[in-house]
Amino acid sequence: MSSTPSASRPVGVHFHGDLRQALIAAAVRAIEDCGAEDLSLRAVARSTGVSHAAPAHHLGDKAGLLTAVATEGFQLFTEHLEGALGAVPDKPLDQLAQLGRAYAEFAQLHPGHFAVMFRPALMHTTDAAYATASDAAFEALRRHVELCQRAGWRSKADTRTLASAAWALAHGITVLRAQGSLAKHLPDTSLDGVAMLAATLIGPTVD
């Protein structure tokens, strides 16, 4: 990540570093503060210390900036999931139960990215980099579900459908936890508690 640039830098002075990345980082911070809907290209430019035209030049419109944020988010997300799902490769089902934990942990660590990633209406979903990054995240999950099926877990189910169900479970738990709704019904909403909740539904079912 680029270091936070000074907003007091005079406009017109050459920006040293990766301006596109700096704009994305500024947008992530702004989303964490005010939400994606209220994100302003002018505010992002101002916080980065560049002219108001800079975001449009490098990223197009607001949707383009949010697309870049989501793309980076999915790249980070894939790395996070692969780390969690691959920690104990000889016990794939045990690792699948950790998906809920990893999912919730990512949302906790990267709230600005997470707030945008699963909201296609806010971005350009036909963007090639976004499509590649988002597909890679799902593929990481699909491959792991396939490993679980080879080990005997729900081996007759359609792999993509099963992966979609696992994704929906993890996402639902994560959103309910982030919004505070999960605490009403689940005593332990820590990351370990989330892992136990996911394991309750995934279970060691063998065909």
mmCIF file of C-alpha atoms in Angstrom, residues 31 36 66-67 69-70 74 111-120 122-123 130:
data_model
loop_
_atom_site.group_PDB
_atom_site.id
_atom_site.type_symbol
_atom_site.label_atom_id
_atom_site.label_comp_id
_atom_site.label_asym_id
_atom_site.label_seq_id
_atom_site.Cartn_x
_atom_site.Cartn_y
_atom_site.Cartn_z
ATOM 1 C CA ILE A 31 -15.839 4.165 2.478
ATOM 2 C CA ALA A 36 -19.881 3.710 -0.522
ATOM 3 C CA LEU A 66 -15.501 1.431 -6.688
ATOM 4 C CA THR A 67 -14.722 -1.279 -9.246
ATOM 5 C CA VAL A 69 -11.683 -1.031 -4.790
ATOM 6 C CA ALA A 70 -13.717 -4.223 -5.247
ATOM 7 C CA PHE A 74 -11.273 -9.750 -4.134
ATOM 8 C CA PRO A 111 -14.349 -3.248 6.050
ATOM 9 C CA GLY A 112 -13.921 -0.701 3.270
ATOM 10 C CA HIS A 113 -13.294 -3.333 0.631
ATOM 11 C CA PHE A 114 -15.976 -5.667 1.962
ATOM 12 C CA ALA A 115 -18.591 -2.905 1.862
ATOM 13 C CA VAL A 116 -18.247 -2.750 -1.929
ATOM 14 C CA MET A 117 -17.196 -6.187 -3.150
ATOM 15 C CA PHE A 118 -20.615 -7.855 -3.155
ATOM 16 C CA ARG A 119 -22.621 -4.920 -4.486
ATOM 17 C CA PRO A 120 -22.474 -5.204 -8.295
ATOM 18 C CA LEU A 122 -22.249 0.074 -7.607
ATOM 19 C CA MET A 123 -19.578 -0.909 -10.116
ATOM 20 C CA TYR A 130 -12.872 -7.210 -11.617
#
